[in-house]
PDB file of C-alpha atoms in Angstrom:
ATOM      1  CA  MET A 101     -23.500  65.817 -33.061  1.00  0.00           C
ATOM      2  CA  SER A 102     -24.986  66.222 -36.540  1.00  0.00           C
ATOM      3  CA  ALA A 103     -26.654  69.402 -37.761  1.00  0.00           C
ATOM      4  CA  ALA A 104     -29.976  67.563 -38.043  1.00  0.00           C
ATOM      5  CA  LEU A 105     -29.857  66.593 -34.348  1.00  0.00           C
ATOM      6  CA  VAL A 106     -29.088  70.163 -33.301  1.00  0.00           C
ATOM      7  CA  ILE A 107     -31.867  71.615 -35.454  1.00  0.00           C
ATOM      8  CA  VAL A 108     -34.417  69.054 -34.259  1.00  0.00           C
ATOM      9  CA  GLY A 109     -33.430  69.610 -30.614  1.00  0.00           C
ATOM     10  CA  LEU A 110     -33.644  73.408 -30.775  1.00  0.00           C
ATOM     11  CA  ALA A 111     -36.900  73.286 -32.740  1.00  0.00           C
ATOM     12  CA  SER A 112     -38.417  70.879 -30.204  1.00  0.00           C
ATOM     13  CA  PHE A 113     -37.528  73.223 -27.327  1.00  0.00           C
ATOM     14  CA  LEU A 114     -39.017  76.242 -29.117  1.00  0.00           C
ATOM     15  CA  ALA A 115     -42.106  74.251 -30.107  1.00  0.00           C
ATOM     16  CA  GLY A 116     -42.613  73.198 -26.488  1.00  0.00           C
ATOM     17  CA  VAL A 117     -42.433  76.802 -25.288  1.00  0.00           C
ATOM     18  CA  VAL A 118     -44.867  78.019 -27.946  1.00  0.00           C
ATOM     19  CA  ASN A 119     -47.337  75.171 -27.409  1.00  0.00           C
ATOM     20  CA  ALA A 120     -47.445  75.565 -23.628  1.00  0.00           C
ATOM     21  CA  ALA A 121     -47.785  79.345 -23.810  1.00  0.00           C
ATOM     22  CA  PHE A 122     -50.230  79.605 -26.728  1.00  0.00           C
ATOM     23  CA  SER A 123     -51.729  76.067 -27.069  1.00  0.00           C
ATOM     24  CA  THR A 124     -50.553  75.687 -30.662  1.00  0.00           C
ATOM     25  CA  GLY A 125     -47.974  76.909 -33.117  1.00  0.00           C
ATOM     26  CA  GLY A 126     -45.227  74.505 -32.110  1.00  0.00           C
ATOM     27  CA  VAL A 127     -46.236  71.964 -34.726  1.00  0.00           C
ATOM     28  CA  PHE A 128     -45.497  74.513 -37.430  1.00  0.00           C
ATOM     29  CA  VAL A 129     -42.058  75.149 -35.927  1.00  0.00           C
ATOM     30  CA  MET A 130     -41.409  71.402 -36.122  1.00  0.00           C
ATOM     31  CA  VAL A 131     -42.682  71.127 -39.687  1.00  0.00           C
ATOM     32  CA  ALA A 132     -40.400  73.966 -40.768  1.00  0.00           C
ATOM     33  CA  ALA A 133     -37.376  72.416 -39.016  1.00  0.00           C
ATOM     34  CA  THR A 134     -37.882  68.813 -40.086  1.00  0.00           C
ATOM     35  CA  THR A 135     -38.598  69.643 -43.718  1.00  0.00           C
ATOM     36  CA  ALA A 136     -35.337  71.604 -43.736  1.00  0.00           C
ATOM     37  CA  VAL A 137     -33.278  68.514 -42.795  1.00  0.00           C
ATOM     38  CA  PHE A 138     -35.424  65.593 -44.019  1.00  0.00           C
ATOM     39  CA  PRO A 139     -37.432  64.834 -47.174  1.00  0.00           C
ATOM     40  CA  MET A 140     -41.221  65.133 -46.849  1.00  0.00           C
ATOM     41  CA  THR A 141     -41.592  61.338 -46.825  1.00  0.00           C
ATOM     42  CA  VAL A 142     -39.549  61.286 -43.613  1.00  0.00           C
ATOM     43  CA  ALA A 143     -40.584  64.612 -42.047  1.00  0.00           C
ATOM     44  CA  VAL A 144     -44.319  63.862 -42.088  1.00  0.00           C
ATOM     45  CA  PRO A 145     -44.194  60.484 -40.263  1.00  0.00           C
ATOM     46  CA  LEU A 146     -41.751  61.917 -37.701  1.00  0.00           C
ATOM     47  CA  GLN A 147     -44.015  64.764 -36.566  1.00  0.00           C
ATOM     48  CA  GLY A 148     -45.949  62.742 -33.992  1.00  0.00           C
ATOM     49  CA  VAL A 149     -43.003  60.975 -32.348  1.00  0.00           C
ATOM     50  CA  LEU A 150     -40.808  64.082 -32.247  1.00  0.00           C
ATOM     51  CA  SER A 151     -43.532  66.027 -30.433  1.00  0.00           C
ATOM     52  CA  ALA A 152     -44.550  63.187 -28.076  1.00  0.00           C
ATOM     53  CA  GLY A 153     -42.489  64.424 -25.122  1.00  0.00           C
ATOM     54  CA  SER A 154     -43.809  67.952 -25.419  1.00  0.00           C
ATOM     55  CA  VAL A 155     -47.408  66.775 -25.754  1.00  0.00           C
ATOM     56  CA  LEU A 156     -47.199  64.355 -22.822  1.00  0.00           C
ATOM     57  CA  MET A 157     -45.734  67.056 -20.597  1.00  0.00           C
ATOM     58  CA  ARG A 158     -48.581  69.407 -21.533  1.00  0.00           C
ATOM     59  CA  ILE A 159     -51.143  66.725 -20.743  1.00  0.00           C
ATOM     60  CA  TRP A 160     -49.547  66.191 -17.328  1.00  0.00           C
ATOM     61  CA  LEU A 161     -49.182  69.877 -16.433  1.00  0.00           C
ATOM     62  CA  PHE A 162     -52.705  70.767 -17.604  1.00  0.00           C
ATOM     63  CA  ARG A 163     -54.393  67.471 -16.586  1.00  0.00           C
ATOM     64  CA  GLN A 164     -56.894  69.166 -14.275  1.00  0.00           C
ATOM     65  CA  HIS A 165     -58.215  71.272 -17.164  1.00  0.00           C
ATOM     66  CA  LEU A 166     -58.985  68.561 -19.741  1.00  0.00           C
ATOM     67  CA  CYS A 167     -62.429  68.777 -21.368  1.00  0.00           C
ATOM     68  CA  TRP A 168     -63.270  65.086 -21.675  1.00  0.00           C
ATOM     69  CA  PRO A 169     -66.609  65.494 -23.542  1.00  0.00           C
ATOM     70  CA  LEU A 170     -64.763  67.199 -26.402  1.00  0.00           C
ATOM     71  CA  ILE A 171     -61.898  64.680 -26.350  1.00  0.00           C
ATOM     72  CA  LEU A 172     -64.232  61.674 -26.445  1.00  0.00           C
ATOM     73  CA  LEU A 173     -66.016  63.117 -29.486  1.00  0.00           C
ATOM     74  CA  PHE A 174     -62.882  64.213 -31.320  1.00  0.00           C
ATOM     75  CA  VAL A 175     -60.786  61.030 -31.050  1.00  0.00           C
ATOM     76  CA  PRO A 176     -63.150  58.501 -32.768  1.00  0.00           C
ATOM     77  CA  GLY A 177     -63.606  60.845 -35.730  1.00  0.00           C
ATOM     78  CA  GLY A 178     -59.877  61.453 -35.763  1.00  0.00           C
ATOM     79  CA  ALA A 179     -59.203  57.710 -35.848  1.00  0.00           C
ATOM     80  CA  ILE A 180     -61.307  57.312 -38.992  1.00  0.00           C
ATOM     81  CA  GLY A 181     -59.686  60.313 -40.671  1.00  0.00           C
ATOM     82  CA  THR A 182     -56.203  59.088 -39.735  1.00  0.00           C
ATOM     83  CA  TYR A 183     -56.843  55.638 -41.199  1.00  0.00           C
ATOM     84  CA  PHE A 184     -57.826  57.016 -44.593  1.00  0.00           C
ATOM     85  CA  GLY A 185     -55.147  59.717 -44.509  1.00  0.00           C
ATOM     86  CA  VAL A 186     -52.355  57.182 -44.022  1.00  0.00           C
ATOM     87  CA  GLN A 187     -53.676  55.121 -46.926  1.00  0.00           C
ATOM     88  CA  VAL A 188     -53.261  58.022 -49.338  1.00  0.00           C
ATOM     89  CA  PHE A 189     -50.146  59.444 -47.634  1.00  0.00           C
ATOM     90  CA  VAL A 190     -48.757  62.304 -49.760  1.00  0.00           C
ATOM     91  CA  THR A 191     -50.284  60.949 -52.972  1.00  0.00           C
ATOM     92  CA  LEU A 192     -52.583  63.924 -53.519  1.00  0.00           C
ATOM     93  CA  ASP A 193     -51.720  67.295 -55.064  1.00  0.00           C
ATOM     94  CA  GLU A 194     -49.959  69.045 -52.176  1.00  0.00           C
ATOM     95  CA  GLY A 195     -50.298  72.481 -53.759  1.00  0.00           C
ATOM     96  CA  MET A 196     -54.083  72.322 -54.003  1.00  0.00           C
ATOM     97  CA  ILE A 197     -54.484  70.822 -50.531  1.00  0.00           C
ATOM     98  CA  ALA A 198     -52.215  73.443 -48.925  1.00  0.00           C
ATOM     99  CA  THR A 199     -54.064  76.302 -50.639  1.00  0.00           C
ATOM    100  CA  PHE A 200     -57.492  74.954 -49.726  1.00  0.00           C
ATOM    101  CA  MET A 201     -56.441  74.243 -46.153  1.00  0.00           C
ATOM    102  CA  GLY A 202     -55.067  77.769 -45.687  1.00  0.00           C
ATOM    103  CA  LEU A 203     -58.240  79.371 -47.056  1.00  0.00           C
ATOM    104  CA  VAL A 204     -60.422  77.211 -44.798  1.00  0.00           C
ATOM    105  CA  LEU A 205     -58.373  78.243 -41.766  1.00  0.00           C
ATOM    106  CA  LEU A 206     -58.755  81.926 -42.615  1.00  0.00           C
ATOM    107  CA  GLY A 207     -62.504  81.491 -43.084  1.00  0.00           C
ATOM    108  CA  ILE A 208     -62.916  79.653 -39.775  1.00  0.00           C
ATOM    109  CA  LEU A 209     -60.923  82.300 -37.918  1.00  0.00           C
ATOM    110  CA  TRP A 210     -62.333  85.516 -39.345  1.00  0.00           C
ATOM    111  CA  LEU A 211     -65.782  84.944 -40.893  1.00  0.00           C
ATOM    112  CA  PRO A 212     -67.895  84.022 -37.815  1.00  0.00           C
ATOM    113  CA  PRO A 213     -69.052  87.026 -35.733  1.00  0.00           C
ATOM    114  CA  ALA A 214     -67.269  87.682 -32.438  1.00  0.00           C
ATOM    115  CA  SER A 215     -70.299  86.447 -30.490  1.00  0.00           C
ATOM    116  CA  PHE A 216     -70.327  83.040 -32.237  1.00  0.00           C
ATOM    117  CA  ARG A 217     -69.713  80.023 -29.999  1.00  0.00           C
ATOM    118  CA  LEU A 218     -69.306  76.433 -31.129  1.00  0.00           C
ATOM    119  CA  PRO A 219     -71.049  73.936 -28.844  1.00  0.00           C
ATOM    120  CA  ILE A 220     -68.998  71.062 -27.466  1.00  0.00           C
ATOM    121  CA  GLY A 221     -70.969  68.329 -29.179  1.00  0.00           C
ATOM    122  CA  ARG A 222     -71.236  66.342 -32.384  1.00  0.00           C
ATOM    123  CA  PRO A 223     -69.393  68.907 -34.557  1.00  0.00           C
ATOM    124  CA  PHE A 224     -66.157  67.802 -32.915  1.00  0.00           C
ATOM    125  CA  ALA A 225     -66.505  64.286 -34.300  1.00  0.00           C
ATOM    126  CA  ALA A 226     -66.423  65.739 -37.818  1.00  0.00           C
ATOM    127  CA  ILE A 227     -63.611  68.094 -36.815  1.00  0.00           C
ATOM    128  CA  GLY A 228     -61.638  65.078 -35.614  1.00  0.00           C
ATOM    129  CA  LEU A 229     -62.181  63.282 -38.923  1.00  0.00           C
ATOM    130  CA  ALA A 230     -60.950  66.256 -40.972  1.00  0.00           C
ATOM    131  CA  HIS A 231     -58.014  66.933 -38.671  1.00  0.00           C
ATOM    132  CA  GLY A 232     -56.927  63.289 -38.634  1.00  0.00           C
ATOM    133  CA  PHE A 233     -57.102  62.965 -42.411  1.00  0.00           C
ATOM    134  CA  LEU A 234     -55.127  66.121 -43.206  1.00  0.00           C
ATOM    135  CA  GLY A 235     -52.633  65.520 -40.402  1.00  0.00           C
ATOM    136  CA  SER A 236     -51.826  62.056 -41.732  1.00  0.00           C
ATOM    137  CA  LEU A 237     -51.185  63.440 -45.203  1.00  0.00           C
ATOM    138  CA  PHE A 238     -49.097  66.484 -44.387  1.00  0.00           C
ATOM    139  CA  GLY A 239     -48.023  66.233 -40.744  1.00  0.00           C
ATOM    140  CA  VAL A 240     -50.291  69.165 -39.801  1.00  0.00           C
ATOM    141  CA  GLY A 241     -54.045  68.792 -39.370  1.00  0.00           C
ATOM    142  CA  ALA A 242     -54.651  72.445 -38.389  1.00  0.00           C
ATOM    143  CA  VAL A 243     -58.427  72.022 -38.130  1.00  0.00           C
ATOM    144  CA  LEU A 244     -58.879  71.570 -34.372  1.00  0.00           C
ATOM    145  CA  GLN A 245     -56.755  74.630 -33.532  1.00  0.00           C
ATOM    146  CA  PRO A 246     -59.022  77.344 -35.012  1.00  0.00           C
ATOM    147  CA  MET A 247     -62.283  75.539 -34.220  1.00  0.00           C
ATOM    148  CA  ILE A 248     -61.535  75.193 -30.511  1.00  0.00           C
ATOM    149  CA  LEU A 249     -61.183  78.983 -30.298  1.00  0.00           C
ATOM    150  CA  TRP A 250     -64.920  79.263 -30.989  1.00  0.00           C
ATOM    151  CA  THR A 251     -65.820  77.300 -27.842  1.00  0.00           C
ATOM    152  CA  ASP A 252     -66.227  78.714 -24.336  1.00  0.00           C
ATOM    153  CA  LEU A 253     -63.185  76.829 -23.039  1.00  0.00           C
ATOM    154  CA  LYS A 254     -60.639  78.850 -21.079  1.00  0.00           C
ATOM    155  CA  LYS A 255     -56.979  79.037 -22.087  1.00  0.00           C
ATOM    156  CA  LEU A 256     -55.782  76.300 -19.701  1.00  0.00           C
ATOM    157  CA  GLN A 257     -58.593  74.023 -20.901  1.00  0.00           C
ATOM    158  CA  ILE A 258     -57.701  74.723 -24.533  1.00  0.00           C
ATOM    159  CA  THR A 259     -54.030  73.912 -23.963  1.00  0.00           C
ATOM    160  CA  GLY A 260     -54.626  70.623 -22.112  1.00  0.00           C
ATOM    161  CA  THR A 261     -57.548  69.434 -24.218  1.00  0.00           C
ATOM    162  CA  MET A 262     -55.784  70.120 -27.488  1.00  0.00           C
ATOM    163  CA  ALA A 263     -52.713  68.232 -26.255  1.00  0.00           C
ATOM    164  CA  MET A 264     -54.757  65.145 -25.365  1.00  0.00           C
ATOM    165  CA  CYS A 265     -56.592  65.194 -28.710  1.00  0.00           C
ATOM    166  CA  LEU A 266     -53.385  65.540 -30.706  1.00  0.00           C
ATOM    167  CA  PHE A 267     -51.539  62.873 -28.718  1.00  0.00           C
ATOM    168  CA  SER A 268     -54.328  60.368 -29.358  1.00  0.00           C
ATOM    169  CA  LEU A 269     -54.100  60.999 -33.099  1.00  0.00           C
ATOM    170  CA  ASP A 270     -50.293  60.895 -33.043  1.00  0.00           C
ATOM    171  CA  LEU A 271     -50.432  57.365 -31.625  1.00  0.00           C
ATOM    172  CA  LEU A 272     -52.785  56.301 -34.410  1.00  0.00           C
ATOM    173  CA  LYS A 273     -50.716  57.981 -37.121  1.00  0.00           C
ATOM    174  CA  THR A 274     -47.492  56.404 -35.885  1.00  0.00           C
ATOM    175  CA  ALA A 275     -49.077  52.955 -35.886  1.00  0.00           C
ATOM    176  CA  GLY A 276     -50.341  53.598 -39.419  1.00  0.00           C
ATOM    177  CA  TYR A 277     -46.943  54.674 -40.731  1.00  0.00           C
ATOM    178  CA  ILE A 278     -45.326  51.596 -39.166  1.00  0.00           C
ATOM    179  CA  ALA A 279     -47.961  49.442 -40.860  1.00  0.00           C
ATOM    180  CA  VAL A 280     -47.064  50.882 -44.271  1.00  0.00           C
ATOM    181  CA  GLY A 281     -43.352  50.279 -43.675  1.00  0.00           C
ATOM    182  CA  PHE A 282     -41.822  53.416 -42.159  1.00  0.00           C
ATOM    183  CA  ASP A 283     -38.687  52.636 -40.062  1.00  0.00           C
ATOM    184  CA  TYR A 284     -38.574  54.768 -36.910  1.00  0.00           C
ATOM    185  CA  GLY A 285     -35.488  52.917 -35.645  1.00  0.00           C
ATOM    186  CA  ALA A 286     -33.242  54.922 -37.956  1.00  0.00           C
ATOM    187  CA  TYR A 287     -34.278  58.140 -36.187  1.00  0.00           C
ATOM    188  CA  LEU A 288     -34.061  57.130 -32.508  1.00  0.00           C
ATOM    189  CA  PRO A 289     -31.397  59.782 -31.667  1.00  0.00           C
ATOM    190  CA  HIS A 290     -33.603  62.507 -33.133  1.00  0.00           C
ATOM    191  CA  ILE A 291     -36.638  61.205 -31.236  1.00  0.00           C
ATOM    192  CA  ALA A 292     -34.673  61.062 -27.957  1.00  0.00           C
ATOM    193  CA  ILE A 293     -33.325  64.615 -28.152  1.00  0.00           C
ATOM    194  CA  ALA A 294     -36.702  65.962 -29.289  1.00  0.00           C
ATOM    195  CA  THR A 295     -38.417  64.316 -26.317  1.00  0.00           C
ATOM    196  CA  VAL A 296     -36.054  65.803 -23.728  1.00  0.00           C
ATOM    197  CA  MET A 297     -35.912  69.266 -25.286  1.00  0.00           C
ATOM    198  CA  GLY A 298     -39.658  69.349 -25.915  1.00  0.00           C
ATOM    199  CA  MET A 299     -40.425  68.598 -22.259  1.00  0.00           C
ATOM    200  CA  ALA A 300     -38.034  71.336 -21.126  1.00  0.00           C
ATOM    201  CA  GLY A 301     -39.697  73.810 -23.464  1.00  0.00           C
ATOM    202  CA  VAL A 302     -43.158  73.043 -22.096  1.00  0.00           C
ATOM    203  CA  VAL A 303     -42.043  73.733 -18.524  1.00  0.00           C
ATOM    204  CA  ILE A 304     -40.781  77.170 -19.583  1.00  0.00           C
ATOM    205  CA  GLY A 305     -43.826  77.865 -21.744  1.00  0.00           C
ATOM    206  CA  LYS A 306     -46.303  77.077 -18.962  1.00  0.00           C
ATOM    207  CA  ARG A 307     -44.763  79.827 -16.839  1.00  0.00           C
ATOM    208  CA  LEU A 308     -45.199  82.290 -19.688  1.00  0.00           C
ATOM    209  CA  SER A 309     -48.863  81.343 -20.169  1.00  0.00           C
ATOM    210  CA  HIS A 310     -49.820  82.893 -16.828  1.00  0.00           C
ATOM    211  CA  LEU A 311     -48.625  86.288 -18.045  1.00  0.00           C
ATOM    212  CA  LEU A 312     -51.428  86.435 -20.622  1.00  0.00           C
ATOM    213  CA  SER A 313     -55.073  87.363 -20.126  1.00  0.00           C
ATOM    214  CA  GLU A 314     -57.821  85.340 -21.829  1.00  0.00           C
ATOM    215  CA  ALA A 315     -58.249  88.083 -24.462  1.00  0.00           C
ATOM    216  CA  GLN A 316     -54.502  88.302 -25.140  1.00  0.00           C
ATOM    217  CA  PHE A 317     -54.232  84.514 -25.331  1.00  0.00           C
ATOM    218  CA  ARG A 318     -57.017  84.209 -27.920  1.00  0.00           C
ATOM    219  CA  SER A 319     -55.693  87.141 -29.944  1.00  0.00           C
ATOM    220  CA  ILE A 320     -52.129  85.777 -30.094  1.00  0.00           C
ATOM    221  CA  LEU A 321     -53.380  82.278 -30.949  1.00  0.00           C
ATOM    222  CA  ARG A 322     -55.631  83.636 -33.698  1.00  0.00           C
ATOM    223  CA  TRP A 323     -52.787  85.593 -35.287  1.00  0.00           C
ATOM    224  CA  LEU A 324     -50.381  82.654 -35.030  1.00  0.00           C
ATOM    225  CA  ILE A 325     -52.829  80.466 -36.918  1.00  0.00           C
ATOM    226  CA  THR A 326     -53.491  83.281 -39.407  1.00  0.00           C
ATOM    227  CA  LEU A 327     -49.782  83.473 -40.247  1.00  0.00           C
ATOM    228  CA  VAL A 328     -49.718  79.707 -40.719  1.00  0.00           C
ATOM    229  CA  ALA A 329     -52.777  79.882 -42.980  1.00  0.00           C
ATOM    230  CA  LEU A 330     -51.227  82.613 -45.127  1.00  0.00           C
ATOM    231  CA  ARG A 331     -48.041  80.571 -45.424  1.00  0.00           C
ATOM    232  CA  LEU A 332     -50.046  77.524 -46.521  1.00  0.00           C
ATOM    233  CA  VAL A 333     -51.806  79.556 -49.198  1.00  0.00           C
ATOM    234  CA  GLY A 334     -48.496  80.968 -50.407  1.00  0.00           C
ATOM    235  CA  VAL A 335     -46.762  77.587 -50.510  1.00  0.00           C
ATOM    236  CA  GLY A 336     -49.762  76.015 -52.230  1.00  0.00           C
ATOM    237  CA  LEU A 337     -50.048  78.688 -54.903  1.00  0.00           C
ATOM    238  CA  PHE A 338     -46.300  78.567 -55.535  1.00  0.00           C
ATOM    239  CA  ALA A 339     -46.492  74.804 -56.044  1.00  0.00           C
ATOM    240  CA  ILE A 340     -49.480  75.149 -58.397  1.00  0.00           C
ATOM    241  CA  VAL A 341     -47.999  77.955 -60.499  1.00  0.00           C
ATOM    242  CA  PHE A 342     -44.280  77.157 -60.594  1.00  0.00           C
ATOM    243  CA  VAL A 343     -43.933  73.451 -59.853  1.00  0.00           C
ATOM    244  CA  GLU A 344     -46.756  71.806 -61.767  1.00  0.00           C
TER     245      GLU A 344
END
């Protein structure tokens, strides 16, 4: 078994655990792992298919907690954003985009007052558009994750709803990458092991989620996303200063 298969399998298991326990964070584990063994032009298109097993298992386990009004608003906007994102796939300045994206995440997480609540309505169509566009470019949209924390949804609703939203966009992104010529057939062993290990991780992670209160869940999720945002800013600034 190649090193890439082992890394992808272990990362998929860990991502499944993290996603089921904290709703998000697993995608960043996968990005870190795949970019370590594949070039960006391969790692980005693979994100959706490698996480498909984990996401589908979350949808199934949390199916009674899906918030359909939010999903039905998010997906059409996400489809539009995904279409345009695939068209300009990794042609923009990655350093600037990463820096801007990290700063936006930090602002969304920490600037609104604690009492602020985002209504489940039209804003999520725009959130879907932004998330779909950025996710198609860099493999990580990272817009839905902080915004959903400002709703009144409970932790089980957040986990299931986010999984359904992301799976819908992953299908669209995969179709888009195929349309522009990406060959998924060359990576079938990686997809297979990621699917099995991701599902196993979700089963373990769901058990851990019940150990957390609502306040603990939101706090851990907020700090996970904060770490991701700081990493994006650091990577972006490094690319701007030392690469360009």
